[in-house]
């Protein structure tokens, strides 16, 4: 058994969630915040069998778009990243950041 942590853009969260659920994968959604942009993203936690992981990754990546986000030099990250210059900085965000961990034991009591 595996545990999947998938961080997706907030705008993709609802679609990714409904697709996974529709395909029969149980999912828990957590509101999270990226440390770099300091803006909201969505983290999915999913317990799944080993042979389901490829399908899950495929679904998440299909519905998570890659975006370019522009941040001002004095917003969020910015004072240290841009030297507080106020100059816009472009960063690529997503599709999704996915971690797959081995689970030693799973109980539902
Ligand atoms: P953020 O930390 O807000 O990062 C947003 C995007 O900013 C990242 O997109 C990346 O393109 C860029 N970025 C992050 N740190 C950077 C840095 N030190 N210098 C320059 N650019 C930087 P993604 O890589 O797609 O990540 C999207 C979100 O996924 C991240 O939001 C963070 O919440 C999470 N994430 C990404 N990698 C992670 C990791 N190794 N561990 C935990 N969370 C991660």
Coordinates of C-alpha atoms and ligand atoms in Angstrom, one line a residue:
X1 CA 0.0 0.0 0.0
X2 CA 1.1 3.6 -0.7
X3 CA 0.3 7.1 0.4
X4 CA 0.1 9.8 -2.2
X5 CA 0.5 13.4 -1.4
X6 CA -0.3 15.6 -4.4
X7 CA 0.0 19.4 -4.3
X8 CA -2.0 21.1 -7.0
X9 CA -3.0 24.7 -7.9
X10 CA -6.1 25.9 -6.0
X11 CA -7.9 26.5 -9.3
X12 CA -7.4 22.8 -10.3
X13 CA -8.4 21.4 -6.9
X14 CA -12.1 21.0 -7.4
X15 CA -11.7 19.3 -10.8
X16 CA -9.0 17.0 -9.6
X17 CA -11.0 16.1 -6.6
X18 CA -14.2 15.3 -8.5
X19 CA -12.3 13.2 -11.1
X20 CA -10.5 11.1 -8.5
X21 CA -13.7 10.6 -6.6
X22 CA -15.7 9.7 -9.7
X23 CA -13.0 7.1 -10.6
X24 CA -13.5 5.6 -7.1
X25 CA -10.4 6.8 -5.3
X26 CA -11.0 7.9 -1.7
X27 CA -9.3 11.3 -1.2
X28 CA -8.8 13.8 1.5
X29 CA -8.3 17.5 0.6
X30 CA -6.3 19.9 2.7
X31 CA -6.0 23.6 2.2
X32 CA -2.3 24.4 2.1
X33 CA 0.1 27.3 1.3
X34 CA 3.2 27.2 -0.8
X35 CA 6.3 28.5 1.0
X36 CA 7.6 30.3 -2.0
X37 CA 4.6 32.2 -3.4
X38 CA 2.9 32.1 -0.1
X39 CA -0.4 31.6 -1.8
X40 CA -3.0 28.9 -1.4
X41 CA -2.7 25.5 -3.0
X42 CA -4.6 22.2 -2.4
X43 CA -2.9 19.1 -1.0
X44 CA -4.6 15.7 -1.7
X45 CA -3.9 12.8 0.6
X46 CA -4.7 9.4 -0.8
X47 CA -4.2 5.9 0.5
X48 CA -4.1 3.4 -2.4
X49 CA -3.0 0.0 -3.6
X50 CA 0.4 -0.2 -5.4
X51 CA -1.3 -1.1 -8.7
X52 CA -3.5 2.0 -8.5
X53 CA -0.7 4.6 -8.3
X54 CA 0.0 5.0 -12.0
X55 CA -3.7 5.6 -12.7
X56 CA -3.9 8.2 -9.9
X57 CA -0.8 10.0 -11.1
X58 CA -2.2 10.0 -14.6
X59 CA -5.5 11.5 -13.5
X60 CA -3.9 14.2 -11.4
X61 CA -1.4 15.2 -14.1
X62 CA -4.1 15.3 -16.8
X63 CA -6.2 17.8 -14.8
X64 CA -3.4 19.9 -13.3
X65 CA -2.3 22.7 -15.6
X66 CA 1.1 24.3 -15.7
X67 CA 0.9 28.0 -15.2
X68 CA 3.2 31.0 -15.2
X69 CA 2.6 33.2 -12.3
X70 CA 4.0 36.7 -11.9
X71 CA 4.8 37.9 -8.5
X72 CA 5.8 41.4 -7.5
X73 CA 9.2 42.0 -5.9
X74 CA 7.6 43.1 -2.6
X75 CA 4.9 40.4 -2.4
X76 CA 5.1 37.1 -0.5
X77 CA 8.6 35.7 -1.1
X78 CA 9.8 38.6 -2.7
X79 CA 11.9 40.7 -0.4
X80 CA 14.6 38.2 -0.2
X81 CA 14.2 36.7 -3.7
X82 CA 14.2 39.9 -5.6
X83 CA 16.0 42.1 -3.1
X84 CA 12.8 43.9 -2.5
X85 CA 13.1 45.7 -5.8
X86 CA 9.4 45.5 -6.7
X87 CA 10.3 44.0 -10.1
X88 CA 7.9 41.3 -11.3
X89 CA 9.3 37.8 -11.2
X90 CA 7.8 35.0 -13.3
X91 CA 7.7 31.5 -11.9
X92 CA 6.3 28.3 -13.3
X93 CA 3.7 26.5 -11.1
X94 CA 2.5 23.0 -11.5
X95 CA 1.0 20.9 -13.0
X96 CA 1.3 19.0 -9.7
X97 CA 3.9 18.0 -7.2
X98 CA 3.4 14.4 -6.2
X99 CA 5.0 12.3 -3.5
X100 CA 4.4 8.5 -3.1
X101 CA 5.3 6.9 0.2
X102 CA 5.3 3.3 1.3
X103 CA 2.7 2.6 4.0
X104 CA 3.7 0.0 6.7
X105 CA 0.3 -0.6 8.1
X106 CA -3.2 0.6 7.4
X107 CA -6.2 0.2 9.7
X108 CA -9.7 1.3 9.6
X109 CA -11.3 0.6 13.0
Ligands
LIG1 P1 5.4 27.3 -3.7 O1 6.4 27.0 -2.7 O2 4.6 28.6 -3.5 O3 6.2 27.4 -5.1 C1 5.5 27.9 -6.3 C2 6.4 27.8 -7.5 O4 7.5 28.7 -7.3 C3 7.0 26.4 -7.7 O5 6.2 25.6 -8.5 C4 8.4 26.7 -8.3 O6 8.2 26.8 -9.8 C5 8.7 28.1 -7.8 N1 9.7 28.0 -6.8 C6 9.5 27.4 -5.5 N2 10.6 27.6 -4.8 C7 11.5 28.3 -5.5 C8 12.8 28.9 -5.3 N3 13.4 28.7 -4.1 N4 13.4 29.6 -6.3 C9 12.7 29.8 -7.5 N5 11.5 29.3 -7.7 C10 10.9 28.6 -6.8 P2 6.1 24.0 -8.2 O7 7.4 23.4 -8.2 O8 5.1 23.5 -9.2 O9 5.5 23.9 -6.7 C11 4.1 24.2 -6.4 C12 3.9 24.0 -5.0 O10 4.2 22.7 -4.6 C13 4.9 24.8 -4.1 O11 4.4 26.1 -3.9 C14 4.9 24.0 -2.8 O12 3.7 24.3 -2.0 C15 4.8 22.6 -3.3 N6 6.1 22.0 -3.4 C16 6.9 21.9 -4.5 N7 8.0 21.2 -4.3 C17 7.9 20.7 -3.0 C18 8.7 19.9 -2.2 N8 9.9 19.4 -2.6 N9 8.3 19.7 -0.9 C19 7.1 20.2 -0.5 N10 6.3 20.9 -1.2 C20 6.7 21.2 -2.5

